[in-house]
Short mmCIF file of C-alpha atoms in Angstrom, two decimals:
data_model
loop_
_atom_site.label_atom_id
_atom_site.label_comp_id
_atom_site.label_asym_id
_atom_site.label_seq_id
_atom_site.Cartn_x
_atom_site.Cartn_y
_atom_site.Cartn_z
CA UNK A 39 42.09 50.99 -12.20
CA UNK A 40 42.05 51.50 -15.91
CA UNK A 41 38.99 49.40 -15.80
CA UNK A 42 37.36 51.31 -13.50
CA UNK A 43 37.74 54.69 -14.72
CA UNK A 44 37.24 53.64 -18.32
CA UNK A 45 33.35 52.08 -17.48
CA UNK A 46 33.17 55.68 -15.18
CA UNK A 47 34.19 57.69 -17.92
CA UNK A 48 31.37 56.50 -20.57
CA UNK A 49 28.71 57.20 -17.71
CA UNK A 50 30.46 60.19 -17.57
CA UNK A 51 30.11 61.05 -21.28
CA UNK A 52 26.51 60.65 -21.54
CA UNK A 53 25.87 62.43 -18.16
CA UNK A 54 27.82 65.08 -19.68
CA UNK A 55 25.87 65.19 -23.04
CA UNK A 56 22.59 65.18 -21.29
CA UNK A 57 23.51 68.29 -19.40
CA UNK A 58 25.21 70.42 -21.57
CA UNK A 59 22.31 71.44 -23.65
CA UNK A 60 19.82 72.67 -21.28
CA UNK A 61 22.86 74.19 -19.11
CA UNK A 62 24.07 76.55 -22.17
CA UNK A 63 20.21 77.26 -22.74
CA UNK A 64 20.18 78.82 -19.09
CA UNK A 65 23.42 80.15 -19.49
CA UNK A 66 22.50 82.17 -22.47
CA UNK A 67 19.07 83.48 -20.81
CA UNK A 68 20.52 84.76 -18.13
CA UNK A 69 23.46 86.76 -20.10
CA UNK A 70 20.71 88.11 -22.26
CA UNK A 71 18.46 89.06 -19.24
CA UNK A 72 21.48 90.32 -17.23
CA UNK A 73 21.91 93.56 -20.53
CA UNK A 74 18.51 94.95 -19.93
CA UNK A 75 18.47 98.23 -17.85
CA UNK A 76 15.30 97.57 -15.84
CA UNK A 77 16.47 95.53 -13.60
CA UNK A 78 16.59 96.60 -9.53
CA UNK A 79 19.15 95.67 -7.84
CA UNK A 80 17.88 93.08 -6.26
CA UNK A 81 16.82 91.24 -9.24
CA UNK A 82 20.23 91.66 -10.79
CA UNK A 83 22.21 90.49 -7.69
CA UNK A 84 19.98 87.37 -8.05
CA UNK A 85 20.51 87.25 -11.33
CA UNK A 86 23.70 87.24 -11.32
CA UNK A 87 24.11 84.36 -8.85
CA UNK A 88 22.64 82.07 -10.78
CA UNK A 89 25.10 82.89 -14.13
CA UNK A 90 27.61 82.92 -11.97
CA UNK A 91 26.44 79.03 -10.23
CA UNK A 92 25.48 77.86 -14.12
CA UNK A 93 29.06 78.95 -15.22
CA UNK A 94 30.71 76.35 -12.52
CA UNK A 95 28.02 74.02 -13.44
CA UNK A 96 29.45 74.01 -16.69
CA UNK A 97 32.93 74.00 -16.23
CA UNK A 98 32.14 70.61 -14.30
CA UNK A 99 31.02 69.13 -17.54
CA UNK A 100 33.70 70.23 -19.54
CA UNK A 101 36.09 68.32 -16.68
CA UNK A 102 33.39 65.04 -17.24
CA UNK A 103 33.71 65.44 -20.79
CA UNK A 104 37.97 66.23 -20.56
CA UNK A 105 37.86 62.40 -17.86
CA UNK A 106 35.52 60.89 -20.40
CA UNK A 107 37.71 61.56 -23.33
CA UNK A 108 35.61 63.26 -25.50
CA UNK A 109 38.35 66.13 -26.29
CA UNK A 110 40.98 65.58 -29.02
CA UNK A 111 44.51 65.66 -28.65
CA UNK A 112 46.86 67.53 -30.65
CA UNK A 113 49.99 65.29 -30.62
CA UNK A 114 53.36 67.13 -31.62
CA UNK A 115 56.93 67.47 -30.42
CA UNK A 116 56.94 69.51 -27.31
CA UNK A 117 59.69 71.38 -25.28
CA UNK A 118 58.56 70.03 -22.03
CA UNK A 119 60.97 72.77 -20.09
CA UNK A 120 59.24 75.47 -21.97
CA UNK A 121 55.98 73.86 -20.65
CA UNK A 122 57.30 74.34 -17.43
CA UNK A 123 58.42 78.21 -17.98
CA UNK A 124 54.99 79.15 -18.97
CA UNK A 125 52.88 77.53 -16.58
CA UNK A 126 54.78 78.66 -13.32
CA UNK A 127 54.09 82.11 -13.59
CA UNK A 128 50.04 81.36 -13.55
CA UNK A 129 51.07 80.53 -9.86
CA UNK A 130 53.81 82.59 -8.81
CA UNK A 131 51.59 85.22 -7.77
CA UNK A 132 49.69 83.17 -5.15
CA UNK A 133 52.95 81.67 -3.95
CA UNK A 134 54.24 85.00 -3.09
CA UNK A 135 50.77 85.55 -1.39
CA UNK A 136 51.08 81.95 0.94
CA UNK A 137 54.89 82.44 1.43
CA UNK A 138 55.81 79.51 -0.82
CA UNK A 139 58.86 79.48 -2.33
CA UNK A 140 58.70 78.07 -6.19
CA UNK A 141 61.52 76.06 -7.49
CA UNK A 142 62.44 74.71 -10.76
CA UNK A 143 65.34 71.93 -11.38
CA UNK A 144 65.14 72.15 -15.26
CA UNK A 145 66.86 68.84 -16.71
CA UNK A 146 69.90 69.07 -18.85
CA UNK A 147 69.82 67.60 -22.47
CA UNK A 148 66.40 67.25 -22.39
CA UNK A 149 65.09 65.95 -25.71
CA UNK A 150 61.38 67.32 -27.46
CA UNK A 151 58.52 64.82 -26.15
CA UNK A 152 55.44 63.80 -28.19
CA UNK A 153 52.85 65.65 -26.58
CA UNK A 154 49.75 67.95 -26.86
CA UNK A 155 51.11 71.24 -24.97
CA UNK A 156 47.76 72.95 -24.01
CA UNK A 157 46.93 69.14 -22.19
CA UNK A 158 50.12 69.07 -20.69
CA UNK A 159 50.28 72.27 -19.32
CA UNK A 160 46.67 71.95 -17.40
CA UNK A 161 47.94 68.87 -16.03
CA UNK A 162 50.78 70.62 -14.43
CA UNK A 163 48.50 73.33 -13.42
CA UNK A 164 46.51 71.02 -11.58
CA UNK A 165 49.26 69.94 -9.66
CA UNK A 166 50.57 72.90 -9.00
CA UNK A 167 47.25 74.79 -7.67
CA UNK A 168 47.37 71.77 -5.56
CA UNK A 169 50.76 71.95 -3.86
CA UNK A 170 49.83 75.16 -3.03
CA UNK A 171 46.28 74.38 -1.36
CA UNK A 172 48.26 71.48 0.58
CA UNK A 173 51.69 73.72 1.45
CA UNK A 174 51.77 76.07 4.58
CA UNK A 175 53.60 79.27 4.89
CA UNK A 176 57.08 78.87 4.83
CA UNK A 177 56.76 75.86 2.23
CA UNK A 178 58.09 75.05 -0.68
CA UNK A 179 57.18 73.50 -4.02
CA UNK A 180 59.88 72.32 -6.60
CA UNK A 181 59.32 71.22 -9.67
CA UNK A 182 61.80 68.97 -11.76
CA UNK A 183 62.57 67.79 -15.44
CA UNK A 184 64.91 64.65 -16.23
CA UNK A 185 65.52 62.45 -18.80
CA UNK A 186 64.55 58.68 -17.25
CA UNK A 187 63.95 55.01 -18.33
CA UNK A 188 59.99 53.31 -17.04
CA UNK A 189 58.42 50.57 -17.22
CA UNK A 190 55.27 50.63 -19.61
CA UNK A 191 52.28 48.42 -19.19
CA UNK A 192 53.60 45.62 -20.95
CA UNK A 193 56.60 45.29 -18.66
CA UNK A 194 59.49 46.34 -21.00
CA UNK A 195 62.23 49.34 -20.52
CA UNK A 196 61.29 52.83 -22.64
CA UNK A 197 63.14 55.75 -22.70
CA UNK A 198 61.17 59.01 -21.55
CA UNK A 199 61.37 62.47 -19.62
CA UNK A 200 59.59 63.00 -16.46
CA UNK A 201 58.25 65.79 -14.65
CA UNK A 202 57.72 66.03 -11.24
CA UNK A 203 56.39 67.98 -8.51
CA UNK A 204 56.83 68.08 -4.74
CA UNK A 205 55.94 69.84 -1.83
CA UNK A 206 56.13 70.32 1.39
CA UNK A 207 52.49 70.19 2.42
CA UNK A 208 50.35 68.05 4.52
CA UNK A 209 50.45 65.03 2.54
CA UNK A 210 47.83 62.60 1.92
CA UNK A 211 47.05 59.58 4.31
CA UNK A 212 47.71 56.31 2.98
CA UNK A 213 44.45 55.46 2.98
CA UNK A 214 43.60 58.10 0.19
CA UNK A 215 46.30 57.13 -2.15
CA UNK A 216 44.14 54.74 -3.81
CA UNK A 217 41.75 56.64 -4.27
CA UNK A 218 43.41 59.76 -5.38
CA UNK A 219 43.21 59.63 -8.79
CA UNK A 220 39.27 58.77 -8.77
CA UNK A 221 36.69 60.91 -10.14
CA UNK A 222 35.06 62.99 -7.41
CA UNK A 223 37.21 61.56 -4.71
CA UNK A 224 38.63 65.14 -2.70
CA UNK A 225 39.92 66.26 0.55
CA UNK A 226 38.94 69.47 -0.21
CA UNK A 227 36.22 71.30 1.45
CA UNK A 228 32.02 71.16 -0.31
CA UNK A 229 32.28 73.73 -2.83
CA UNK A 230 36.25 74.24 -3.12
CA UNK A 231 37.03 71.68 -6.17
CA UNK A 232 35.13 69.04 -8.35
CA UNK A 233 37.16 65.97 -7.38
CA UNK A 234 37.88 65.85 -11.30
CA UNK A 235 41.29 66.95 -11.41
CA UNK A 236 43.53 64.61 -10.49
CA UNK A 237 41.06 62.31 -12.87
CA UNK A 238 41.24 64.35 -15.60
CA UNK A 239 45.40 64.08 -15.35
CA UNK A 240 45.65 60.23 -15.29
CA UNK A 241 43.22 60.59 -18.66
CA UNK A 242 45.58 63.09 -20.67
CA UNK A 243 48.87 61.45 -19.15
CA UNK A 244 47.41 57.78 -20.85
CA UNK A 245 46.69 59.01 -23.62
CA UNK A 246 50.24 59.92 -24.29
CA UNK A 247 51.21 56.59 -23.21
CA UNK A 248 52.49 57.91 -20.14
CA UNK A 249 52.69 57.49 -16.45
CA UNK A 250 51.61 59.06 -13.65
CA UNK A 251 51.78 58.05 -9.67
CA UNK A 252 52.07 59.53 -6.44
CA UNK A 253 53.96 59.71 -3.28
CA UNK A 254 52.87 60.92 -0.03
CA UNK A 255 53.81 61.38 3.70
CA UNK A 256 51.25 62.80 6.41
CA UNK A 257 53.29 65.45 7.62
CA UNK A 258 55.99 65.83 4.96
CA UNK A 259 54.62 66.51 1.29
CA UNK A 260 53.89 64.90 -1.83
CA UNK A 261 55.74 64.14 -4.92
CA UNK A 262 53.89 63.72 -8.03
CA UNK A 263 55.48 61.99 -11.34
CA UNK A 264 54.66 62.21 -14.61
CA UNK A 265 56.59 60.10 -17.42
CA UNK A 266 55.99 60.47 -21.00
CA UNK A 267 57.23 58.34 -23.37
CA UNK A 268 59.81 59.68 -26.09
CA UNK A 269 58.09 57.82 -28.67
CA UNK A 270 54.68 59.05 -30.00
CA UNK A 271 51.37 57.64 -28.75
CA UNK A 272 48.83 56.81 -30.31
CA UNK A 273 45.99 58.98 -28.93
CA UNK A 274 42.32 57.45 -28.13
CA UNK A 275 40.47 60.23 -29.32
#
C-alpha cells in the first residue's frame, strides 16, 4: 500500500506542478475581469462560473500536492483533546441541521503528542464531514481520545494516543475497504468530493509515524482510528 501510494504520489506532484501555473494565471484574469463595471449580466454570471469552477480546480491540486507530500510539517507537542474541542464546532452546525447527535469521550490523563496541529485537525475534519455525509437522521457520531499501546511497522510495542471516530451511517462494503484510502477512489456522487481525502489522511497520519485503519459494517457505521506515536517522528518533508 505504501508502495503504491508513494509511486502515485510523485505522479501526483508533477501533475500538480504542471497545473498550478496556468490555473492561478486564469484564476487571476478572471478576478481582475470580474471588478470592471461594464459587464451585463450575462457576461458576469458566466464569468463568474468559471472563477468559481477554477477555484475547485485548484483546491484539487492543493489536495495532490497535500497526498504528494509537497507541504511541510510543523512538528510540536500538541494537546490532542484541544484538537478535538476546536474542530467539532466546524460541524456542529450541520449536525443540528441532519439530526445527528455529536459526542465526545475525551480520554483521561492524556499526555501532549508530537504533532503538527493545523494537519491534524484537517484530518479529523475529513472524517468528520464524512460521518456526517454517511449518517441518517437520528444518527450519531462519537468521537473518542485514549491513551493506547500499537504495533508500528517494524512489529514492536509503542506507546501512543488514539483518536477515533464512529458513526452510525451506512457503512462501507467490504469490498471498498481496500480501496478506501486510495487516491480518487469515492462513493460519493460526480462532483460531490475529489476522492483525495481519505488519501490525503493516511499521508499526514505517516508522516507522524502514525496509524490509521478502518472498520466498517453495511448497515451499522464506521469506526475510524488514528494512533500517533508519543515519541516524535521524523517528518518526510
Amino acid at each position: 500500500m505504501a508502495q503504491k501510494l508513494s509511486s502515485i504520489g510523485r505522479l501526483a506532484a508533477g501533475v500538480a506542478h504542471e497545473v498550478n501555473n496556468p490555473l492561478t494565471g486564469v484564476l487571476t484574469c478572471g478576478h481582475l475581469l470580474l471588478q470592471r463595471d461594464d459587464l451585463d449580466d450575462e457576461a458576469r454570471e458566466m464569468l463568474t462560473v468559471i472563477v468559481d469552477a477554477t477555484e475547485r480546480v485548484r483546491r484539487i491540486v492543493k489536495g495532490l500536492l497535500d497526498f504528494s507530500r509537497q507541504t511541510s510539517l510543523r512538528i510540536e507537542p500538541g494537546d490532542l483533546h484541544q484538537v478535538v474541542l476546536e474542530t467539532l464546532p466546524l460541524v456542529e452546525n450541520q449536525a443540528a441541521v441532519k439530526g445527528i447527535q455529536l459526542h465526545y469521550e475525551p480520554g483521561r490523563d492524556l499526555p501532549l503528542v508530537p504533532m503538527d496541529v493545523q494537519h491534524l485537525k484537517s484530518v479529523l475534519l475529513n472524517l468528520l464531514l464524512n460521518a456526517l455525509d454517511a449518517t441518517d437522521a437520528g444518527g450519531t457520531i462519537t468521537v473518542s481520545t485514549r491513551v493506547a499501546l500499537s504495533m508500528s511497522r517494524e512489529g514492536t510495542h509503542r506507546l501512543g494516543a488514539e483518536l477515533r471516530v464512529k458513526d452510525t451511517g451506512c457503512g462501507v462494503p467490504s469490498e471498498n475497504l481496500e480501496k478506501i484510502f486510495e487516491p480518487f477512489f469515492s462513493t460519493k456522487e460526480v462532483g460531490k468530493g475529489t476522492g483525495l481525502g481519505l488519501a490525503v489522511a493516511y499521508g499526514i497520519v505517516s508522516r507522524h509515524g502514525g496509524l490509521i485503519r478502518v472498520q466498517s459494517q453495511v448497515g451499522q457505521g464506521t469506526e475510524f482510528t488514528i494512533w500517533l506515536p508519543l515519541e516524535e517522528a521524523r517528518p518526510s518533508g
